[in-house]
PDB file of N, CA and C in Angstrom:
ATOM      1  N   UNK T 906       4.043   3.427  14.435  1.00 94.00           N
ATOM      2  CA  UNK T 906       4.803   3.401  15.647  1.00 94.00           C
ATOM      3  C   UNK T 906       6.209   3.901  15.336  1.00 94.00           C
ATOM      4  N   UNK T 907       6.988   4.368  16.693  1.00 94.00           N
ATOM      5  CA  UNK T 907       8.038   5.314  16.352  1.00 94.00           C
ATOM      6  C   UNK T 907       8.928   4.151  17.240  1.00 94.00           C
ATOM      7  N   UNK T 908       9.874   3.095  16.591  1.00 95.00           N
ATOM      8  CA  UNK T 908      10.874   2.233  17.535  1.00 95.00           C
ATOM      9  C   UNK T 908      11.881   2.918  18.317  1.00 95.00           C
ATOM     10  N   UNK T 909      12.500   3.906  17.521  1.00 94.00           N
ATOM     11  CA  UNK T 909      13.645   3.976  18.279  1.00 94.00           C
ATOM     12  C   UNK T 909      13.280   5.225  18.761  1.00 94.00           C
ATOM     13  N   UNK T 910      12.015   6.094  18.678  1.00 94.00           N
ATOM     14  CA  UNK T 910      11.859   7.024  19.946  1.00 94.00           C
ATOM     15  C   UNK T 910      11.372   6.896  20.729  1.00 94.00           C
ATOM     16  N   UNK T 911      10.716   5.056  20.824  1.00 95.00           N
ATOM     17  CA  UNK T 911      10.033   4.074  22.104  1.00 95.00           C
ATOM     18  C   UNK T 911      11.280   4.099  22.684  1.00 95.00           C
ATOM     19  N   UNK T 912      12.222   3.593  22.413  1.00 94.00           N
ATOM     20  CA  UNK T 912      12.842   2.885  22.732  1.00 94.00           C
ATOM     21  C   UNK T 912      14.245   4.109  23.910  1.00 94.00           C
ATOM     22  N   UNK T 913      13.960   5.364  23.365  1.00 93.00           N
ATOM     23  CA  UNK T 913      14.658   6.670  23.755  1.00 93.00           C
ATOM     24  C   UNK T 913      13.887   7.075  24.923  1.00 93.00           C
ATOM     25  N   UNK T 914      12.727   7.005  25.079  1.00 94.00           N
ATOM     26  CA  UNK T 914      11.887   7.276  26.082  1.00 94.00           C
ATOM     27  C   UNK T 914      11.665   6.574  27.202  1.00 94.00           C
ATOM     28  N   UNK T 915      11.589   5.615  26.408  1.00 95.00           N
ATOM     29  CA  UNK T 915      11.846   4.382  27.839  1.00 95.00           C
ATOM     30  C   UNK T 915       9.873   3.365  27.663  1.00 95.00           C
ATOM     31  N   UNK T 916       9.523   3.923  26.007  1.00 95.00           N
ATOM     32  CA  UNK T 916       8.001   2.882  26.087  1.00 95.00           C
ATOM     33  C   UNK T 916       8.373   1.601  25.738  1.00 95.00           C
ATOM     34  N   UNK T 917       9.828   1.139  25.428  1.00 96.00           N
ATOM     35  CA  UNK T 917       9.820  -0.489  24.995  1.00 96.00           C
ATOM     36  C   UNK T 917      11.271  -0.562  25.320  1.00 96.00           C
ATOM     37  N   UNK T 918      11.378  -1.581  25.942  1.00 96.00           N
ATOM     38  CA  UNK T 918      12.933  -1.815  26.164  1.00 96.00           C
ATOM     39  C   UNK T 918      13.904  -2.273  25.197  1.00 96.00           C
ATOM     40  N   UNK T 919      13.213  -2.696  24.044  1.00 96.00           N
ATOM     41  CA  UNK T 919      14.999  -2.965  22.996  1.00 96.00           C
ATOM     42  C   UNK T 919      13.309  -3.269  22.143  1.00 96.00           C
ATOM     43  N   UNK T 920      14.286  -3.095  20.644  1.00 96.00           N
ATOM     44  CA  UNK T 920      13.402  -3.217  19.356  1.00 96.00           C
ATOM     45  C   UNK T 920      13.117  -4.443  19.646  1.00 96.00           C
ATOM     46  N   UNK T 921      13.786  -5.588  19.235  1.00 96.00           N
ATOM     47  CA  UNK T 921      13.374  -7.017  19.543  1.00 96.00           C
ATOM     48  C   UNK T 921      12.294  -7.124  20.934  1.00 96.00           C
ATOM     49  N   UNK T 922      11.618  -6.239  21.714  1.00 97.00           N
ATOM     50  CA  UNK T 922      10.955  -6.302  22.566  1.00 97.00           C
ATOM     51  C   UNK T 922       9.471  -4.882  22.546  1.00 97.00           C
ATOM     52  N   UNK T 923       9.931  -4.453  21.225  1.00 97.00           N
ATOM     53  CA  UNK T 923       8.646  -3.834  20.876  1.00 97.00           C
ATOM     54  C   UNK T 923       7.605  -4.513  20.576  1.00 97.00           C
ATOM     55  N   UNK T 924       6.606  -3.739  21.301  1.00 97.00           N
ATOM     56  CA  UNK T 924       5.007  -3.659  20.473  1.00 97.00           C
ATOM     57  C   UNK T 924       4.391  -3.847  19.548  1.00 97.00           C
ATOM     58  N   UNK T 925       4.991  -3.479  17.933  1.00 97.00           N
ATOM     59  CA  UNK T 925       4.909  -3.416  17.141  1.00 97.00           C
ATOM     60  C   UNK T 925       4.908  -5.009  16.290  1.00 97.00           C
ATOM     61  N   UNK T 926       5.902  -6.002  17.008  1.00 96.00           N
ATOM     62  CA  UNK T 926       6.424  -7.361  16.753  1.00 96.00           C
ATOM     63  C   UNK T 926       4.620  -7.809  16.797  1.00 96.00           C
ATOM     64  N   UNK T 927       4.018  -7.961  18.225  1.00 97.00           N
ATOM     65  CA  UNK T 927       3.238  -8.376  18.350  1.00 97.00           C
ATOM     66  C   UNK T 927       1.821  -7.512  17.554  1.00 97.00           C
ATOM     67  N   UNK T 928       1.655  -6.627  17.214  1.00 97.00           N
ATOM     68  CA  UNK T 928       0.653  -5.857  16.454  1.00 97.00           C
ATOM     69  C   UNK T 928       1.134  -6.314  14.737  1.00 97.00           C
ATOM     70  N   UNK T 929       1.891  -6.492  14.931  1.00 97.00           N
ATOM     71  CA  UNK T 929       2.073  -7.098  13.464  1.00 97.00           C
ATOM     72  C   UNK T 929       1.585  -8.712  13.336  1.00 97.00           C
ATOM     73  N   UNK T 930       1.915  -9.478  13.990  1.00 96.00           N
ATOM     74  CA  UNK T 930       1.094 -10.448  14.186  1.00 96.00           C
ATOM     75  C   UNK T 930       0.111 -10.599  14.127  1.00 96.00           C
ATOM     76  N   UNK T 931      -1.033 -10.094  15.229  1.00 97.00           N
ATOM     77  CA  UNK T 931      -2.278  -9.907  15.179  1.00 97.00           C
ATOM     78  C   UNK T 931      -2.804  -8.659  14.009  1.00 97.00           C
ATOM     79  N   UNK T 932      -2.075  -8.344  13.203  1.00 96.00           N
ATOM     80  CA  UNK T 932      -2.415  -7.536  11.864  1.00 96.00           C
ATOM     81  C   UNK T 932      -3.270  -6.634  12.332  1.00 96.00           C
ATOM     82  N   UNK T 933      -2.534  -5.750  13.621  1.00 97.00           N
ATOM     83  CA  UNK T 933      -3.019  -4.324  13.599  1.00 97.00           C
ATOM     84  C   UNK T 933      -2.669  -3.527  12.347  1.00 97.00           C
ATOM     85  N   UNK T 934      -3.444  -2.441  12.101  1.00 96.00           N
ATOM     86  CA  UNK T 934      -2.927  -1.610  10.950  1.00 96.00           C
ATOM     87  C   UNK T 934      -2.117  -0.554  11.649  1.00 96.00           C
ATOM     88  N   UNK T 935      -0.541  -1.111  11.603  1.00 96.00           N
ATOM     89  CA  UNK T 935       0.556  -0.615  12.514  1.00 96.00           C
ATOM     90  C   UNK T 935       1.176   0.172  11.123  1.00 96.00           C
ATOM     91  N   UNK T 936       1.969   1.439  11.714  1.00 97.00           N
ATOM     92  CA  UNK T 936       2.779   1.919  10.579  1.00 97.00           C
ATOM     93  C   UNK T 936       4.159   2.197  10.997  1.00 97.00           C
ATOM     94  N   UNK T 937       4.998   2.389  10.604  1.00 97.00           N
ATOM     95  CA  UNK T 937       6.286   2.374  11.033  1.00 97.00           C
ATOM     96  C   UNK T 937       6.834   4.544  10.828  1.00 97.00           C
ATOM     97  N   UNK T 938       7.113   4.685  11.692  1.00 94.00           N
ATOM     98  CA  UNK T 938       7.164   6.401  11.592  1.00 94.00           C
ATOM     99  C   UNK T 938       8.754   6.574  12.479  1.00 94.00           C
ATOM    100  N   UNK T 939       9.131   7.633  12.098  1.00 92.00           N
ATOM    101  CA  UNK T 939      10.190   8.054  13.034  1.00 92.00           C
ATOM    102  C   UNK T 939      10.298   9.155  13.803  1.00 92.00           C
ATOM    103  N   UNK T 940       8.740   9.360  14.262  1.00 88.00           N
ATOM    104  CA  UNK T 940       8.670  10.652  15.767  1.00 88.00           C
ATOM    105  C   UNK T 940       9.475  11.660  15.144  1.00 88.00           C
ATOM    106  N   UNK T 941      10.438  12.020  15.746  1.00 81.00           N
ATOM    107  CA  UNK T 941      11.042  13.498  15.365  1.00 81.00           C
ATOM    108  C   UNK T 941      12.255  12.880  14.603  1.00 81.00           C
ATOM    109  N   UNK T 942      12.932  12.939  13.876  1.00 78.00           N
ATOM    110  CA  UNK T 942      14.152  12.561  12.760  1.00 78.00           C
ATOM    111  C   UNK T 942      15.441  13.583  13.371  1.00 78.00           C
ATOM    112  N   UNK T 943      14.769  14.755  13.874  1.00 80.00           N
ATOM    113  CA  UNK T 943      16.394  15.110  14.222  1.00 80.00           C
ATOM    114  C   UNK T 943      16.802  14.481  16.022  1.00 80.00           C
ATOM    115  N   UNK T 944      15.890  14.625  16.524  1.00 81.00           N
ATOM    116  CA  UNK T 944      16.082  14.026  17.920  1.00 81.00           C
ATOM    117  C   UNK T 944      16.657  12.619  17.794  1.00 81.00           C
ATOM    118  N   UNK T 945      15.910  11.896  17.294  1.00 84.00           N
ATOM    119  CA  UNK T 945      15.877  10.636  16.892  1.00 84.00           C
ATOM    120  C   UNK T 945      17.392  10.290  15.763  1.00 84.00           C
ATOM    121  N   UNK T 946      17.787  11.015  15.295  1.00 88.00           N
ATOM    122  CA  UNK T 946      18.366  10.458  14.387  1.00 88.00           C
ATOM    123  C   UNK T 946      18.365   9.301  13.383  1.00 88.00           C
ATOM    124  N   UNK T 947      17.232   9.254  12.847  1.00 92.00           N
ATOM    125  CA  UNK T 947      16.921   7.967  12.551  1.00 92.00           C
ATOM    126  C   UNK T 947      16.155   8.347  10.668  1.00 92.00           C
ATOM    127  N   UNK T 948      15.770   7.406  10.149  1.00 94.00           N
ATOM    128  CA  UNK T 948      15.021   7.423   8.911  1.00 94.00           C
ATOM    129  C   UNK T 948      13.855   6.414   9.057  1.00 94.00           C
ATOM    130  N   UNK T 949      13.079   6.580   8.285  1.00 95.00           N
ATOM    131  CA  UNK T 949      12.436   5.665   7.807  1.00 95.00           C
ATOM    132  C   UNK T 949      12.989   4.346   7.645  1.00 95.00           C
ATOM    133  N   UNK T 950      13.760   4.421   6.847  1.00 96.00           N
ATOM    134  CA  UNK T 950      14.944   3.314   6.042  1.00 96.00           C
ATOM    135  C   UNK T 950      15.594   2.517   7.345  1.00 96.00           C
ATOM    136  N   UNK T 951      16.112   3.449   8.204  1.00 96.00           N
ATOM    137  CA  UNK T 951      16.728   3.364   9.239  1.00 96.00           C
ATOM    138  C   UNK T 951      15.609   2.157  10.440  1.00 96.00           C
ATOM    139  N   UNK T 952      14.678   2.485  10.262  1.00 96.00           N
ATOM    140  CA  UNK T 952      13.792   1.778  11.695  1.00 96.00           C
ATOM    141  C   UNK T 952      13.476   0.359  11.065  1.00 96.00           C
ATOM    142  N   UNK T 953      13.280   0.596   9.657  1.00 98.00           N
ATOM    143  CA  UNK T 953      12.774  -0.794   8.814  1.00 98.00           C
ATOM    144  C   UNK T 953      13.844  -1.538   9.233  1.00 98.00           C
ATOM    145  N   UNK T 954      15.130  -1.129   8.788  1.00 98.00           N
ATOM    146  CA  UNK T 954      15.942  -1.861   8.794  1.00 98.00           C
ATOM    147  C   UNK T 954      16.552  -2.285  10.488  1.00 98.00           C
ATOM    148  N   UNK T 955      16.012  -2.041  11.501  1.00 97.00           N
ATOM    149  CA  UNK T 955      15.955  -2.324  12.907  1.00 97.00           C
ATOM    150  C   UNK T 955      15.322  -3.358  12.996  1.00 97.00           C
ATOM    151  N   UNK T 956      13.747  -3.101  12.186  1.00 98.00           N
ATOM    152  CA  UNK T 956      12.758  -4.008  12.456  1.00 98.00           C
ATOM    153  C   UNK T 956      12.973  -5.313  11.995  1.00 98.00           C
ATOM    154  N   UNK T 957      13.759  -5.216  10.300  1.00 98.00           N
ATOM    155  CA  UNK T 957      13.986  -6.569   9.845  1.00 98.00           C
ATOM    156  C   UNK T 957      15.206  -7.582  10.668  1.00 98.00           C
ATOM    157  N   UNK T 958      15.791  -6.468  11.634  1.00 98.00           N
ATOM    158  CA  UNK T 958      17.186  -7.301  11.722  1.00 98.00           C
ATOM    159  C   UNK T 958      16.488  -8.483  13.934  1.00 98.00           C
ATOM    160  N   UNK T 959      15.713  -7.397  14.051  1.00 98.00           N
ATOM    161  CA  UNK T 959      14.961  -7.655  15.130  1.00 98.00           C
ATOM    162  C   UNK T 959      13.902  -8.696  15.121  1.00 98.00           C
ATOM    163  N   UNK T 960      12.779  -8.875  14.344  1.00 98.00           N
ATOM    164  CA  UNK T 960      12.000  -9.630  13.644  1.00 98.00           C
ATOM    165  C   UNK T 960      11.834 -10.550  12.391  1.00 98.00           C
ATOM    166  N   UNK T 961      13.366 -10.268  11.996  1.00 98.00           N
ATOM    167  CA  UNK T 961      13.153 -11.009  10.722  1.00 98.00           C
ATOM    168  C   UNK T 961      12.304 -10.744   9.226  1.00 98.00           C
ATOM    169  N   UNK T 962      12.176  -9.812   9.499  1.00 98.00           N
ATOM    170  CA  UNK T 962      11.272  -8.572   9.002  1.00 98.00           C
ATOM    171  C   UNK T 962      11.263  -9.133   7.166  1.00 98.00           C
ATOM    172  N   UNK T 963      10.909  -9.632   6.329  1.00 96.00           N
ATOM    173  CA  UNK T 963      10.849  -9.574   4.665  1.00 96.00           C
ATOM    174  C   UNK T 963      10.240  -8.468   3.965  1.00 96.00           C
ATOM    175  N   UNK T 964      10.527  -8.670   2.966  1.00 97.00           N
ATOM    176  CA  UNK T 964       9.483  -7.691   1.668  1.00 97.00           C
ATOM    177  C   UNK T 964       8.003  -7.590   1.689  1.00 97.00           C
ATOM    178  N   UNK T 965       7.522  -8.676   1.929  1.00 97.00           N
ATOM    179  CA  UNK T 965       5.860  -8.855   2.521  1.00 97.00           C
ATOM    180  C   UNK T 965       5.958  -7.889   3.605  1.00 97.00           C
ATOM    181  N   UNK T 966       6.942  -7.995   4.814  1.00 97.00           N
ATOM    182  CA  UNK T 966       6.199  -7.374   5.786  1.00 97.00           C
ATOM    183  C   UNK T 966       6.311  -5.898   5.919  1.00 97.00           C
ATOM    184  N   UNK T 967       7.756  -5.489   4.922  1.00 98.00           N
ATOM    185  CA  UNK T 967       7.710  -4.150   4.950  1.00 98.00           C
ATOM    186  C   UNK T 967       6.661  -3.488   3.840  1.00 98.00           C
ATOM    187  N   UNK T 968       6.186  -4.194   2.741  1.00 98.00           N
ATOM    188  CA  UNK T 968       5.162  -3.897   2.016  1.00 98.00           C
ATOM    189  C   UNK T 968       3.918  -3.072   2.787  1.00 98.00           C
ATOM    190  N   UNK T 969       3.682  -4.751   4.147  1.00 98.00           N
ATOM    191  CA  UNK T 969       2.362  -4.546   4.743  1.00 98.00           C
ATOM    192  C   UNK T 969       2.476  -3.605   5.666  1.00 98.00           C
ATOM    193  N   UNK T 970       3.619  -2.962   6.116  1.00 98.00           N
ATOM    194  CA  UNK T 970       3.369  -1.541   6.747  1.00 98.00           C
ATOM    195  C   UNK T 970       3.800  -0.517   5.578  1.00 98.00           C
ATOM    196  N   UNK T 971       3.973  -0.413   4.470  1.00 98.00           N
ATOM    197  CA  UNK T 971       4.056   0.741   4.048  1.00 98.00           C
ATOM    198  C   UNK T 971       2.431   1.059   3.242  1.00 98.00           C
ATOM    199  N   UNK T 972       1.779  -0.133   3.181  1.00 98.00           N
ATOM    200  CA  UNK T 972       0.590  -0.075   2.283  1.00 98.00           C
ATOM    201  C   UNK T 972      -0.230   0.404   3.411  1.00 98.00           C
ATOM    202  N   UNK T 973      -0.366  -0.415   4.738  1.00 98.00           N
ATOM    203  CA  UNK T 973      -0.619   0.412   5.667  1.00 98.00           C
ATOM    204  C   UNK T 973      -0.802   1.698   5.897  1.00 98.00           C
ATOM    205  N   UNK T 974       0.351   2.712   5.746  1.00 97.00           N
ATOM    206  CA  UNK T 974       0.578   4.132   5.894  1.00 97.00           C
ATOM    207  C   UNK T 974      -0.168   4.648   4.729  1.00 97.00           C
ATOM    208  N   UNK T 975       0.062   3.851   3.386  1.00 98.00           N
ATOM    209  CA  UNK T 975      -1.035   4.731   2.608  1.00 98.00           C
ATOM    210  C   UNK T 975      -2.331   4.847   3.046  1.00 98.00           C
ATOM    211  N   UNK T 976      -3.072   3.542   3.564  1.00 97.00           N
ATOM    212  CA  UNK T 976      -4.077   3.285   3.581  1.00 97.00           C
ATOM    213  C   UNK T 976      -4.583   4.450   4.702  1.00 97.00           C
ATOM    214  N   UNK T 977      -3.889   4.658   5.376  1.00 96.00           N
ATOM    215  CA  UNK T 977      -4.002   6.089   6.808  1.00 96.00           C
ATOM    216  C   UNK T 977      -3.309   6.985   6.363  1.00 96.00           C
ATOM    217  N   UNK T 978      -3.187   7.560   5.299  1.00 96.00           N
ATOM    218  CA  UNK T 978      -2.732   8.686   4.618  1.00 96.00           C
ATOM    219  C   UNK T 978      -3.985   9.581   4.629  1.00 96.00           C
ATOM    220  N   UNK T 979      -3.880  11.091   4.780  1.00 97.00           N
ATOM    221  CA  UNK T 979      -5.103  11.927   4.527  1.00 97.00           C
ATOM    222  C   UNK T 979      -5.220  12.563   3.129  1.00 97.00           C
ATOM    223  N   UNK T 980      -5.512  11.626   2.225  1.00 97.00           N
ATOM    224  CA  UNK T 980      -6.066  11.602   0.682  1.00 97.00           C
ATOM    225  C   UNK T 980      -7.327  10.883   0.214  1.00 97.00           C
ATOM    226  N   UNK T 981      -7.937  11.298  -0.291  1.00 98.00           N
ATOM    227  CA  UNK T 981      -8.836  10.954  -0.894  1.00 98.00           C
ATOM    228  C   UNK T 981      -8.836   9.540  -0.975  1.00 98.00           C
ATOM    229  N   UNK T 982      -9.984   8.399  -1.049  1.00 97.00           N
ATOM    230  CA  UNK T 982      -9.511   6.938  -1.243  1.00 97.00           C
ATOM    231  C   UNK T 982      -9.134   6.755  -2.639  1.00 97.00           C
ATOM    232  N   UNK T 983      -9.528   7.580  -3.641  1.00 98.00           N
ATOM    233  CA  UNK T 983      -9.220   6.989  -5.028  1.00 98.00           C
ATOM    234  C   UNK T 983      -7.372   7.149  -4.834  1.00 98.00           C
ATOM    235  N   UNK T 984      -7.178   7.779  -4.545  1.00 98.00           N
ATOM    236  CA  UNK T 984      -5.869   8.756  -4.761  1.00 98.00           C
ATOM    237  C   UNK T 984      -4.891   7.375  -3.895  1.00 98.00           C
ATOM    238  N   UNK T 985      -5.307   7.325  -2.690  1.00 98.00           N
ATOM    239  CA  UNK T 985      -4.551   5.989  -1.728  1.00 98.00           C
ATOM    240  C   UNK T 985      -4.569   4.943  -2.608  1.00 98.00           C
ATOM    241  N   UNK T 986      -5.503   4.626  -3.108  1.00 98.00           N
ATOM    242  CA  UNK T 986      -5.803   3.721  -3.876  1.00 98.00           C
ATOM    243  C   UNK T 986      -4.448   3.685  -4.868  1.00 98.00           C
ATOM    244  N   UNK T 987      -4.779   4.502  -6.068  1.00 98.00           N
ATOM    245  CA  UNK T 987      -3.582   4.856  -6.822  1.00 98.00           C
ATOM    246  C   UNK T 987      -2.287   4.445  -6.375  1.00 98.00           C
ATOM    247  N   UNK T 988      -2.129   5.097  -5.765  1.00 98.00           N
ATOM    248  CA  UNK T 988      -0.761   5.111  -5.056  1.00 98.00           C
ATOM    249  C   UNK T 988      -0.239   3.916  -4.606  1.00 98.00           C
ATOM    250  N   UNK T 989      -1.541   2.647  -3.743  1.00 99.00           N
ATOM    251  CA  UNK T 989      -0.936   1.616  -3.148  1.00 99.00           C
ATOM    252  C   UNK T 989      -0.634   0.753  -4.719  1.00 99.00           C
ATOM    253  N   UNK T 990      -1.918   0.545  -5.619  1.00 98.00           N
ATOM    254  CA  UNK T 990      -1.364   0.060  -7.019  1.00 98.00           C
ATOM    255  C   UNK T 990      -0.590   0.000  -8.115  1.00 98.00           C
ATOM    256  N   UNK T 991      -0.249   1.476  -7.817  1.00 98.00           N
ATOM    257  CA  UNK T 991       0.625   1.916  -8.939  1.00 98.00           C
ATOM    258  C   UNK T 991       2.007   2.282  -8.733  1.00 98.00           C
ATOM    259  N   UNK T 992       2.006   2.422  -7.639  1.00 98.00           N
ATOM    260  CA  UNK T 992       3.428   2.874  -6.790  1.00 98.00           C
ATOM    261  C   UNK T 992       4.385   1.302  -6.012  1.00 98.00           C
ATOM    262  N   UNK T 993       3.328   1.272  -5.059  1.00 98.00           N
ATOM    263  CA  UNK T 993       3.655   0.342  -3.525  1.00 98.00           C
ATOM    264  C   UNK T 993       3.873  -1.125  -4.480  1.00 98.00           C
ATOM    265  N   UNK T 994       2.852  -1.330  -4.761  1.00 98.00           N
ATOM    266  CA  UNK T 994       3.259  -2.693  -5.242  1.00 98.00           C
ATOM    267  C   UNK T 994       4.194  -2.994  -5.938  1.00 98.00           C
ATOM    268  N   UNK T 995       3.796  -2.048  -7.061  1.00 98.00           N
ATOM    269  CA  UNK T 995       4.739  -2.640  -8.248  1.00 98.00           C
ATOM    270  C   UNK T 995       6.631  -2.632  -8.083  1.00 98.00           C
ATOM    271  N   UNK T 996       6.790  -1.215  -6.709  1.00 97.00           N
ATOM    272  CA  UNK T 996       8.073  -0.958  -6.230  1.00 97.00           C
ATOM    273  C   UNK T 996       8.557  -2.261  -5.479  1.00 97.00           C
ATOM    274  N   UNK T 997       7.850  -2.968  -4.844  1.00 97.00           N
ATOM    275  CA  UNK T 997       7.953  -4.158  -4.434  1.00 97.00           C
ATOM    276  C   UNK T 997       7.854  -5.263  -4.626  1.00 97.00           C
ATOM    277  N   UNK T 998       7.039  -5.533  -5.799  1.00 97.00           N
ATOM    278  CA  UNK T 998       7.367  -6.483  -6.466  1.00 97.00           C
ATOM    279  C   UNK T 998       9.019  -6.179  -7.001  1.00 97.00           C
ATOM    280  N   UNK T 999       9.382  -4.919  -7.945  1.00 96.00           N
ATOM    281  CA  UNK T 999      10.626  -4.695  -8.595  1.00 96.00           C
ATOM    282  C   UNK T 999      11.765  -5.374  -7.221  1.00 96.00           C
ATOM    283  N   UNK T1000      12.022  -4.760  -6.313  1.00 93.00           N
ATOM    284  CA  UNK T1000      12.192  -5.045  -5.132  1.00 93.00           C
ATOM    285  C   UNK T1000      12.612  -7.262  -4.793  1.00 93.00           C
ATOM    286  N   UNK T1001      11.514  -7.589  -4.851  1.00 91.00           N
ATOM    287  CA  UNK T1001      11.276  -9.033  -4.844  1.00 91.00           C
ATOM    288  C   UNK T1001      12.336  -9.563  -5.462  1.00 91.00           C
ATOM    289  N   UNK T1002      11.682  -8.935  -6.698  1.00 92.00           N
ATOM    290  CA  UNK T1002      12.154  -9.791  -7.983  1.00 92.00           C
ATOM    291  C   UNK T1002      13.915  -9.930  -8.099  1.00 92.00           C
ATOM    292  N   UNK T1003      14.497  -8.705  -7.699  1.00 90.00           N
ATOM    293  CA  UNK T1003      15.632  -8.523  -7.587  1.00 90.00           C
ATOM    294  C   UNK T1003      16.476  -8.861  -6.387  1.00 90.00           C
ATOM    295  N   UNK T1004      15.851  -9.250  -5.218  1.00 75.00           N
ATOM    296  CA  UNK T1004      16.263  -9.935  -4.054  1.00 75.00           C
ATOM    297  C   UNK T1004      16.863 -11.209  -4.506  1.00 75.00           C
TER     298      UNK T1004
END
């Protein structure tokens, strides 16, 4: 999901009143994206950090949408695979640990 180009368009009225709050809950496999980056002005970095300040957002939950996006990545499963083990986690655990 794209927050702040919902939110430009007029599909959710304020982050704290996105979609996404509740699909995360019910553990849709939601991903966090930023639609167009120059329209939008926004990052990746940028929406997480919307989401955590909106939801309360932790390291678990930005984990569980970025493992997410691998998991709906168009690669091979060994390769997603790889990537969520060898990359995602361990960056987040480092991450954790240093919080």
């Amino acid at each position: 999901m794209c927050p702040t180009s919902n939110l430009q368009t007029g599909a959710a009225p304020s982050i704290a009143e996105h979609p996404i709050g509740l699909l995360r809950r019910l553990h849709f496999r939601v991903t966090v994206n930023t639609d167009n980056r120059l329209m939008s002005s926004t990052s990746v970095s940028e929406e997480f950090a919307k989401l955590v300040e909106a939801f309360d957002y932790g390291w678990d939950d930005l984990q569980w949408f970025t493992v997410n996006a691998m998991k709906s990545a168009f690669l091979p499963f060994d390769e997603r695979l790889a990537l969520i083990n060898g990359v995602i986690k361990p960056g987040f655990a480092q991450l954790k640990w240093q919080a």
